[in-house]
Short mmCIF file of C-alpha atoms and ligand atoms in Angstrom, two decimals:
data_model
loop_
_atom_site.label_atom_id
_atom_site.label_comp_id
_atom_site.label_asym_id
_atom_site.label_seq_id
_atom_site.Cartn_x
_atom_site.Cartn_y
_atom_site.Cartn_z
CA UNK X 1055 4.39 20.61 19.91
CA UNK X 1056 2.19 21.27 16.85
CA UNK X 1057 1.64 18.31 14.56
CA UNK X 1058 3.52 19.80 11.62
CA UNK X 1059 6.52 20.51 13.85
CA UNK X 1060 6.33 17.01 15.29
CA UNK X 1061 6.61 15.34 11.91
CA UNK X 1062 9.17 17.77 10.55
CA UNK X 1063 11.35 17.29 13.63
CA UNK X 1064 11.69 13.71 12.40
CA UNK X 1065 12.85 14.97 9.03
CA UNK X 1066 16.13 16.09 10.50
CA UNK X 1067 16.83 12.64 11.94
CA UNK X 1068 19.28 10.53 10.08
CA UNK X 1069 17.26 7.59 8.88
CA UNK X 1070 18.88 4.95 6.79
CA UNK X 1071 16.26 3.48 4.55
CA UNK X 1072 18.41 3.34 1.48
CA UNK X 1073 18.00 -0.42 1.24
CA UNK X 1074 14.45 -0.08 -0.03
CA UNK X 1075 14.61 -1.09 -3.66
CA UNK X 1076 11.23 0.36 -4.40
CA UNK X 1077 12.00 4.04 -4.13
CA UNK X 1078 15.42 4.07 -5.71
CA UNK X 1079 15.40 2.79 -9.22
CA UNK X 1080 13.68 -0.36 -10.37
CA UNK X 1081 13.69 -3.40 -8.12
CA UNK X 1082 15.72 -6.39 -9.17
CA UNK X 1083 13.24 -9.16 -9.86
CA UNK X 1084 15.95 -11.81 -10.16
CA UNK X 1085 16.64 -11.47 -6.43
CA UNK X 1086 13.26 -12.77 -5.44
CA UNK X 1087 11.09 -15.78 -6.10
CA UNK X 1088 8.17 -15.38 -8.49
CA UNK X 1089 7.05 -19.01 -8.52
CA UNK X 1090 5.22 -19.32 -5.22
CA UNK X 1091 2.81 -22.21 -4.97
CA UNK X 1092 -0.51 -21.74 -3.18
CA UNK X 1093 0.21 -24.47 -0.62
CA UNK X 1094 3.55 -22.88 0.34
CA UNK X 1095 1.81 -19.57 1.04
CA UNK X 1096 -0.96 -21.26 3.02
CA UNK X 1097 1.74 -22.98 5.06
CA UNK X 1098 3.25 -19.58 5.91
CA UNK X 1099 -0.15 -18.08 6.75
CA UNK X 1100 -0.86 -20.90 9.20
CA UNK X 1101 2.54 -21.14 10.93
CA UNK X 1102 2.59 -20.77 14.71
CA UNK X 1103 2.32 -16.99 15.07
CA UNK X 1104 5.68 -16.57 16.81
CA UNK X 1105 7.48 -18.46 14.06
CA UNK X 1106 5.77 -16.42 11.36
CA UNK X 1107 6.51 -13.09 13.06
CA UNK X 1108 10.13 -14.02 13.73
CA UNK X 1109 10.67 -14.89 10.09
CA UNK X 1110 8.88 -11.77 8.82
CA UNK X 1111 10.79 -9.43 11.14
CA UNK X 1112 14.08 -11.03 10.05
CA UNK X 1113 13.28 -10.43 6.39
CA UNK X 1114 12.10 -6.90 7.16
CA UNK X 1115 15.38 -5.97 8.81
CA UNK X 1116 17.36 -7.10 5.78
CA UNK X 1117 15.71 -4.53 3.56
CA UNK X 1118 14.36 -1.72 5.71
CA UNK X 1119 14.99 0.41 8.72
CA UNK X 1120 12.58 -1.41 11.10
CA UNK X 1121 11.41 1.82 12.75
CA UNK X 1122 10.75 3.92 9.65
CA UNK X 1123 7.23 4.11 8.24
CA UNK X 1124 6.33 5.61 4.88
CA UNK X 1125 3.51 8.14 5.16
CA UNK X 1126 0.92 8.64 2.42
CA UNK X 1127 -2.12 10.89 2.39
CA UNK X 1128 -5.25 10.19 0.36
CA UNK X 1129 -7.64 12.51 -1.43
CA UNK X 1130 -10.80 11.58 -3.30
CA UNK X 1131 -10.68 13.76 -6.41
CA UNK X 1132 -13.97 12.40 -7.79
CA UNK X 1133 -16.42 10.81 -5.40
CA UNK X 1134 -19.31 8.33 -5.70
CA UNK X 1135 -21.64 7.07 -8.47
CA UNK X 1136 -19.05 4.58 -9.68
CA UNK X 1137 -20.38 2.22 -12.39
CA UNK X 1138 -18.51 -0.76 -10.88
CA UNK X 1139 -20.31 -3.02 -8.39
CA UNK X 1140 -17.50 -3.79 -5.88
CA UNK X 1141 -19.48 -5.19 -2.94
CA UNK X 1142 -17.31 -3.51 -0.33
CA UNK X 1143 -17.30 0.00 -1.71
CA UNK X 1144 -19.18 3.04 -0.40
CA UNK X 1145 -18.70 4.70 -3.80
CA UNK X 1146 -20.38 2.13 -6.01
CA UNK X 1147 -23.47 3.54 -7.73
CA UNK X 1148 -25.10 0.10 -7.38
CA UNK X 1149 -25.78 0.52 -3.65
CA UNK X 1150 -27.45 3.13 -1.55
CA UNK X 1151 -24.76 4.10 0.94
CA UNK X 1152 -25.94 7.68 1.47
CA UNK X 1153 -22.74 9.09 0.00
CA UNK X 1154 -23.08 12.35 -1.91
CA UNK X 1155 -21.57 12.22 -5.36
CA UNK X 1156 -19.07 14.90 -6.32
CA UNK X 1157 -17.67 15.89 -9.70
CA UNK X 1158 -13.94 15.88 -10.52
CA UNK X 1159 -12.30 18.45 -8.24
CA UNK X 1160 -10.72 21.62 -9.61
CA UNK X 1161 -6.97 21.30 -10.10
CA UNK X 1162 -6.18 24.20 -7.74
CA UNK X 1163 -8.30 22.69 -4.94
CA UNK X 1164 -6.38 19.40 -5.27
CA UNK X 1165 -3.06 21.23 -5.12
CA UNK X 1166 -4.18 23.05 -2.00
CA UNK X 1167 -4.89 19.69 -0.29
CA UNK X 1168 -1.50 18.38 -1.41
CA UNK X 1169 0.21 21.43 0.12
CA UNK X 1170 -1.55 20.71 3.40
CA UNK X 1171 -0.55 17.03 3.28
CA UNK X 1172 3.06 18.01 2.71
CA UNK X 1173 2.97 20.43 5.64
CA UNK X 1174 1.87 17.70 8.04
CA UNK X 1175 4.61 15.35 6.88
CA UNK X 1176 3.25 13.11 4.09
CA UNK X 1177 5.85 12.00 1.55
CA UNK X 1178 3.34 10.66 -0.97
CA UNK X 1179 0.04 12.13 -2.11
CA UNK X 1180 -2.50 9.61 -3.45
CA UNK X 1181 -5.43 10.80 -5.53
CA UNK X 1182 -8.39 8.47 -6.09
CA UNK X 1183 -11.32 8.69 -8.50
CA UNK X 1184 -14.47 6.55 -8.49
CA UNK X 1185 -14.28 5.67 -12.17
CA UNK X 1186 -14.34 2.46 -14.16
CA UNK X 1187 -11.69 4.24 -16.25
CA UNK X 1188 -10.76 7.85 -16.93
CA UNK X 1189 -12.44 9.47 -19.96
CA UNK X 1190 -10.38 11.30 -22.59
CA UNK X 1191 -11.82 14.64 -21.50
CA UNK X 1192 -10.73 14.06 -17.87
CA UNK X 1193 -7.13 13.32 -18.72
CA UNK X 1194 -5.81 16.90 -19.16
CA UNK X 1195 -7.02 17.82 -15.66
CA UNK X 1196 -5.66 14.67 -14.10
CA UNK X 1197 -2.27 15.23 -15.76
CA UNK X 1198 -2.22 18.82 -14.50
CA UNK X 1199 -2.82 17.53 -10.96
CA UNK X 1200 0.12 15.14 -11.28
CA UNK X 1201 2.43 17.90 -12.54
CA UNK X 1202 1.38 20.26 -9.77
CA UNK X 1203 1.77 17.77 -6.92
CA UNK X 1204 5.11 16.57 -8.28
CA UNK X 1205 6.35 20.16 -8.44
CA UNK X 1206 5.83 20.39 -4.66
CA UNK X 1207 8.37 17.62 -4.13
CA UNK X 1208 5.80 15.03 -3.13
CA UNK X 1209 5.68 11.55 -4.58
CA UNK X 1210 2.54 11.14 -6.65
CA UNK X 1211 0.08 8.25 -6.74
CA UNK X 1212 -3.26 7.89 -8.49
CA UNK X 1213 -6.00 5.32 -8.67
CA UNK X 1214 -8.45 5.99 -11.50
CA UNK X 1215 -9.65 2.49 -12.50
CA UNK X 1216 -8.60 0.75 -15.71
CA UNK X 1217 -6.05 2.42 -17.96
CA UNK X 1218 -5.15 2.01 -21.61
CA UNK X 1219 -1.48 1.77 -22.47
CA UNK X 1220 -1.59 5.36 -23.83
CA UNK X 1221 -3.15 6.70 -20.65
CA UNK X 1222 -0.52 4.95 -18.53
CA UNK X 1223 2.20 6.48 -20.66
CA UNK X 1224 0.69 9.96 -20.44
CA UNK X 1225 0.49 9.68 -16.64
CA UNK X 1226 4.09 8.51 -16.46
CA UNK X 1227 5.25 11.37 -18.64
CA UNK X 1228 3.43 13.87 -16.44
CA UNK X 1229 5.42 12.53 -13.47
CA UNK X 1230 3.12 10.00 -11.81
CA UNK X 1231 5.31 7.80 -9.60
CA UNK X 1232 2.79 5.13 -8.52
CA UNK X 1233 -0.45 3.74 -9.86
CA UNK X 1234 -2.73 1.98 -7.36
CA UNK X 1235 -4.79 -0.87 -8.78
CA UNK X 1236 -5.73 -3.61 -6.34
CA UNK X 1237 -6.34 -7.26 -7.12
CA UNK X 1238 -8.38 -7.33 -3.89
CA UNK X 1239 -8.71 -11.13 -3.49
CA UNK X 1240 -7.98 -14.47 -5.17
CA UNK X 1241 -8.99 -15.04 -8.80
CA UNK X 1242 -11.54 -17.66 -7.58
CA UNK X 1243 -13.27 -15.37 -5.09
CA UNK X 1244 -13.18 -12.26 -7.30
CA UNK X 1245 -16.52 -13.00 -9.01
CA UNK X 1246 -18.24 -13.13 -5.60
CA UNK X 1247 -17.19 -9.53 -4.95
CA UNK X 1248 -17.17 -7.79 -8.35
CA UNK X 1249 -19.06 -8.72 -11.51
CA UNK X 1250 -18.57 -5.61 -13.67
CA UNK X 1251 -14.92 -6.39 -14.51
CA UNK X 1252 -12.65 -9.40 -14.50
CA UNK X 1253 -9.38 -10.35 -12.86
CA UNK X 1254 -7.84 -10.38 -16.34
CA UNK X 1255 -8.90 -6.71 -16.78
CA UNK X 1256 -7.08 -5.87 -13.57
CA UNK X 1257 -3.92 -7.71 -14.62
CA UNK X 1258 -3.99 -6.00 -18.00
CA UNK X 1259 -3.97 -2.53 -16.42
CA UNK X 1260 -1.15 -3.58 -14.10
CA UNK X 1261 0.79 -4.64 -17.17
CA UNK X 1262 0.19 -1.26 -18.86
CA UNK X 1263 1.37 0.50 -15.71
CA UNK X 1264 4.52 -1.61 -15.49
CA UNK X 1265 5.32 -1.22 -19.18
CA UNK X 1266 4.96 2.56 -18.90
CA UNK X 1267 7.69 2.62 -16.26
CA UNK X 1268 5.50 3.66 -13.32
CA UNK X 1269 5.70 1.88 -9.99
CA UNK X 1270 2.85 -0.40 -8.99
CA UNK X 1271 0.80 -0.16 -5.83
CA UNK X 1272 -1.39 -3.25 -5.64
CA UNK X 1273 -2.88 -5.21 -2.79
CA UNK X 1274 -6.24 -6.31 -1.48
CA UNK X 1275 -8.90 -6.41 1.19
CA UNK X 1276 -9.32 -8.85 4.04
CA UNK X 1277 -12.56 -9.54 5.90
CA UNK X 1278 -14.90 -10.04 2.93
CA UNK X 1279 -15.74 -13.62 3.92
CA UNK X 1280 -12.78 -15.02 1.97
CA UNK X 1281 -10.96 -18.21 3.03
CA UNK X 1282 -7.30 -18.60 3.99
CA UNK X 1283 -6.82 -20.16 0.57
CA UNK X 1284 -8.19 -16.97 -1.04
CA UNK X 1285 -5.74 -14.86 0.97
CA UNK X 1286 -2.95 -17.14 -0.20
CA UNK X 1287 -4.31 -16.76 -3.75
CA UNK X 1288 -4.16 -12.97 -3.57
CA UNK X 1289 -0.60 -12.99 -2.24
CA UNK X 1290 0.40 -15.57 -4.83
CA UNK X 1291 -0.85 -13.34 -7.65
CA UNK X 1292 1.01 -10.31 -6.27
CA UNK X 1293 4.28 -12.11 -5.52
CA UNK X 1294 4.32 -13.93 -8.85
CA UNK X 1295 3.92 -10.78 -10.96
CA UNK X 1296 7.05 -10.38 -13.13
CA UNK X 1297 8.22 -7.65 -10.72
CA UNK X 1298 6.83 -7.29 -7.21
CA UNK X 1299 4.55 -4.29 -6.69
CA UNK X 1300 6.67 -1.63 -5.00
CA UNK X 1301 3.77 -0.93 -2.67
CA UNK X 1302 1.34 -3.53 -1.30
CA UNK X 1303 -1.70 -2.10 0.51
CA UNK X 1304 -3.50 -4.56 2.77
CA UNK X 1305 -6.93 -3.16 3.60
CA UNK X 1306 -9.15 -4.44 6.39
CA UNK X 1307 -12.77 -4.19 5.24
CA UNK X 1308 -14.60 -1.18 6.63
CA UNK X 1309 -18.18 -2.43 6.63
CA UNK X 1310 -20.33 0.16 4.92
CA UNK X 1311 -24.06 0.43 5.48
CA UNK X 1312 -25.97 -0.24 2.28
CA UNK X 1313 -23.29 -2.43 0.68
CA UNK X 1314 -23.78 -6.19 0.31
CA UNK X 1315 -20.90 -6.77 2.76
CA UNK X 1316 -22.50 -4.65 5.47
CA UNK X 1317 -23.10 -7.64 7.77
CA UNK X 1318 -20.12 -9.86 6.95
CA UNK X 1319 -18.45 -11.54 9.92
CA UNK X 1320 -15.68 -9.75 11.85
CA UNK X 1321 -12.11 -10.37 10.69
CA UNK X 1322 -9.85 -11.77 13.41
CA UNK X 1323 -7.09 -9.14 13.77
CA UNK X 1324 -4.56 -11.97 14.14
CA UNK X 1325 -5.46 -13.08 10.61
CA UNK X 1326 -4.76 -9.56 9.41
CA UNK X 1327 -1.33 -9.71 11.08
CA UNK X 1328 -0.64 -13.11 9.52
CA UNK X 1329 -1.36 -11.74 6.06
CA UNK X 1330 0.92 -8.73 6.58
CA UNK X 1331 3.74 -11.01 7.79
CA UNK X 1332 3.32 -13.37 4.84
CA UNK X 1333 3.29 -10.45 2.38
CA UNK X 1334 6.54 -9.23 3.96
CA UNK X 1335 8.19 -12.64 3.51
CA UNK X 1336 7.02 -13.06 -0.10
CA UNK X 1337 7.84 -9.49 -1.20
CA UNK X 1338 10.84 -8.58 0.96
CA UNK X 1339 11.72 -5.21 -0.56
CA UNK X 1340 8.19 -3.89 -1.13
CA UNK X 1341 6.49 -1.42 1.14
CA UNK X 1342 3.62 -3.26 2.81
CA UNK X 1343 0.91 -0.81 3.80
CA UNK X 1344 -1.49 -1.23 6.68
CA UNK X 1345 -4.16 0.53 4.60
CA UNK X 1346 -7.90 0.97 5.31
CA UNK X 1347 -9.32 -0.20 8.62
CA UNK X 1348 -6.76 1.14 11.15
CA UNK X 1349 -9.59 3.09 12.74
CA UNK X 1350 -11.08 -0.29 13.72
CA UNK X 1351 -7.82 -1.66 15.18
CA UNK X 1352 -6.37 -1.31 18.65
CA UNK X 1353 -2.96 0.31 19.02
CA UNK X 1354 -1.67 -3.12 20.01
CA UNK X 1355 -2.89 -4.69 16.76
CA UNK X 1356 -1.18 -1.93 14.82
CA UNK X 1357 2.03 -2.41 16.83
CA UNK X 1358 1.96 -6.09 15.92
CA UNK X 1359 1.36 -5.23 12.26
CA UNK X 1360 4.46 -3.01 12.26
CA UNK X 1361 6.40 -5.85 13.86
CA UNK X 1362 5.08 -8.21 11.16
CA UNK X 1363 6.62 -5.96 8.51
CA UNK X 1364 4.06 -3.26 7.71
CA UNK X 1365 5.99 -0.08 6.91
CA UNK X 1366 3.53 2.27 5.34
CA UNK X 1367 0.26 3.90 6.42
CA UNK X 1368 -2.32 6.39 5.26
CA UNK X 1369 -2.10 9.40 7.51
CA UNK X 1370 -4.86 11.98 7.96
CA UNK X 1371 -8.38 11.77 9.26
CA UNK X 1372 -9.98 10.63 6.03
CA UNK X 1373 -9.17 7.84 3.59
CA UNK X 1374 -11.18 8.44 0.41
CA UNK X 1375 -14.60 8.71 2.03
CA UNK X 1376 -14.21 6.64 5.22
CA UNK X 1377 -12.57 7.60 8.49
CA UNK X 1378 -8.95 7.04 9.41
CA UNK X 1379 -7.43 7.53 12.89
CA UNK X 1380 -7.09 11.11 14.13
CA UNK X 1381 -3.70 12.62 13.30
CA UNK X 1382 -3.03 13.31 16.98
CA UNK X 1383 -3.68 9.66 17.79
CA UNK X 1384 -1.18 8.52 15.16
CA UNK X 1385 1.37 10.98 16.47
CA UNK X 1386 0.99 9.46 19.94
CA UNK X 1387 1.18 5.93 18.51
CA UNK X 1388 4.43 6.73 16.70
CA UNK X 1389 5.85 8.18 19.92
CA UNK X 1390 4.82 5.13 21.95
CA UNK X 1391 6.35 2.74 19.43
CA UNK X 1392 9.47 4.77 18.64
CA UNK X 1393 8.53 4.99 14.96
CA UNK X 1394 9.35 7.84 12.60
CA UNK X 1395 8.37 8.79 9.07
CA UNK X 1396 10.57 7.36 6.36
CA UNK X 1397 12.78 9.81 4.51
CA UNK X 1398 13.04 9.92 0.77
CA UNK X 1399 16.60 9.38 -0.39
CA UNK X 1400 17.35 9.95 -4.01
CA UNK X 1401 20.38 7.71 -4.34
CA UNK X 1402 21.65 6.22 -7.56
CA UNK X 1403 21.38 2.53 -8.37
CA UNK X 1404 25.04 1.76 -7.65
CA UNK X 1405 24.91 3.28 -4.16
CA UNK X 1406 21.71 1.46 -3.49
CA UNK X 1407 23.14 -1.86 -4.65
CA UNK X 1408 26.19 -1.31 -2.43
CA UNK X 1409 24.01 -0.65 0.63
CA UNK X 1410 21.94 -3.74 -0.08
CA UNK X 1411 25.00 -5.94 -0.52
CA UNK X 1412 26.48 -4.61 2.67
CA UNK X 1413 23.28 -5.42 4.55
CA UNK X 1414 23.18 -8.94 3.13
CA UNK X 1415 26.85 -9.50 4.10
CA UNK X 1416 26.17 -8.26 7.62
CA UNK X 1417 23.13 -10.55 7.92
CA UNK X 1418 25.25 -13.54 6.81
CA UNK X 1419 27.99 -12.74 9.31
CA UNK X 1420 25.42 -12.42 12.09
CA UNK X 1421 23.85 -15.74 11.10
CA UNK X 1422 27.28 -17.45 11.05
CA UNK X 1423 28.27 -16.12 14.42
CA UNK X 1424 24.96 -16.73 16.15
CA UNK X 1425 23.80 -20.16 17.27
CA UNK X 1426 20.22 -21.40 17.02
CA UNK X 1427 19.39 -20.05 20.47
CA UNK X 1428 20.53 -16.59 19.38
CA UNK X 1429 23.80 -16.64 21.33
CA UNK X 1430 26.71 -14.90 19.68
CA UNK X 1431 29.72 -17.17 19.19
CA UNK X 1432 33.14 -16.45 20.72
N1 SAM N 1007 -11.83 3.04 -8.41
C1 SAM N 1007 -10.49 2.69 -8.27
C2 SAM N 1007 -10.26 1.21 -8.25
O1 SAM N 1007 -11.12 0.45 -7.85
O2 SAM N 1007 -9.15 0.81 -8.58
C3 SAM N 1007 -9.84 3.30 -7.06
C4 SAM N 1007 -10.53 3.53 -5.78
S1 SAM N 1007 -10.89 2.12 -4.81
C5 SAM N 1007 -11.79 2.88 -3.54
C6 SAM N 1007 -9.34 1.60 -4.10
C7 SAM N 1007 -9.37 0.44 -3.16
O3 SAM N 1007 -9.93 0.80 -1.91
C8 SAM N 1007 -10.16 -0.78 -3.55
O4 SAM N 1007 -9.49 -1.55 -4.49
C9 SAM N 1007 -10.29 -1.50 -2.23
O5 SAM N 1007 -9.20 -2.37 -2.04
C10 SAM N 1007 -10.24 -0.37 -1.20
N2 SAM N 1007 -11.53 -0.21 -0.53
C11 SAM N 1007 -12.66 0.30 -1.05
N3 SAM N 1007 -13.67 0.27 -0.16
C12 SAM N 1007 -13.17 -0.30 0.97
C13 SAM N 1007 -13.72 -0.62 2.22
N4 SAM N 1007 -14.99 -0.41 2.51
N5 SAM N 1007 -12.93 -1.17 3.16
C14 SAM N 1007 -11.62 -1.41 2.88
N6 SAM N 1007 -11.05 -1.13 1.69
C15 SAM N 1007 -11.81 -0.58 0.74
C1 DTB N 1008 -6.02 1.20 -1.07
O1 DTB N 1008 -5.63 0.02 -1.19
N1 DTB N 1008 -6.76 1.67 -0.08
C2 DTB N 1008 -7.08 3.06 -0.27
C3 DTB N 1008 -6.28 3.42 -1.55
N2 DTB N 1008 -5.75 2.15 -1.96
C4 DTB N 1008 -6.91 4.16 -2.64
C5 DTB N 1008 -8.53 3.34 -0.30
C6 DTB N 1008 -9.26 2.83 0.92
C7 DTB N 1008 -10.68 3.21 0.77
C8 DTB N 1008 -11.49 2.94 2.00
C9 DTB N 1008 -12.90 3.34 1.81
C10 DTB N 1008 -13.11 4.79 1.57
O2 DTB N 1008 -12.43 5.66 2.16
O3 DTB N 1008 -14.00 5.15 0.79
FE1 SF4 N 1009 -15.58 2.04 -8.07
FE2 SF4 N 1009 -13.11 1.60 -7.11
FE3 SF4 N 1009 -15.26 1.61 -5.50
FE4 SF4 N 1009 -14.96 -0.38 -7.18
S1 SF4 N 1009 -13.58 0.14 -5.51
S2 SF4 N 1009 -16.85 0.75 -6.80
S3 SF4 N 1009 -14.06 0.67 -8.92
S4 SF4 N 1009 -14.46 3.33 -6.62
#
């Protein structure tokens, strides 16, 4: 079966993912904790793995169809020569990574890529630019891209660096659903990785995005030499935002020749899994994305990440500039694991609330009728 057919055959399946708060109206912050302490998060990260996974999978099943995975596709709309000095990034102009710089793409060329992404089954199209921030003269083109991609029925996401409040509002008005802006690591470790902007700058843009009404996609990178405490610090910042990011990308560092992190020590894949599971527990209704670095992971590591609560991936052979698994490989992986692409349901808030309440009631009944060993009473 051709790839496009394979993914679209899933479209006709009835998939109940209506309990995801993120895609159907604004999440309800009062449901969740926003006062996590660092030591509590470290305690989760260091639980015996089976205990951590059991807890994460339990939370996951309260809010999501456990076998549905949201599919995003990435496109770099402006590549390289970035003025920021992020030590992990192939696109920073501060390092010689051999990447060829490219100007902002033509709107029509971007729309053509979006059409292709839709054909192979992506539900969200993410456009990234290697900018510190968009310039006024870039904005009309960027807004045109948003309008065009939206008109195809795809969800839209952009990552363009820092935004002013006015720029965030203009993007929202044009129909941008998500803005990606990662915190990357803990506030304490941030200065070791990036010196050309501050954590406070990052939080300010996230605030502009939230105030504009767009959804937030914000996460980080693991494998940059950070400690467990730094991982807890990143998750603490994300989970204690006034509203959880609807989308939380967890990237595994792809070591890039020429960057200062080229020779950093390998990340233990189990630590990646632990971070996914902890993110799932802290932000129960957010999509947690197994983002960059899947190309470096075994299928078994990815299977474990899905079990830990990851429910979103980037699909397609390229991320922004780095490689992602071959589409055919992902197709096979989904078949082996019994996974399918998540459907978009445009349900109103009341329906969504009802589905959520029903799920919570069911979970309570199951808990009341099941003893500690998992035996059903009666
Ligand atoms: N310039 C924009 C910004 O920084 O917000 C958007 C593009 S930037 C490439 C988006 C994210 O990609 C970064 O925040 C980082 O988390 C991730 N990333 C970049 N290079 C990476 C690498 N080598 N390995 C893993 N993740 C990476
Ligand atoms: C995110 O957290 N990861 C994506 C997306 N947001 C923009 C980018 C990953 C980039 C990996 C390196 C590259 O392709 O250049
Ligand atoms: Fe620029 Fe973003 Fe890369 Fe940092 S991560 S160098 S801001 S493209």
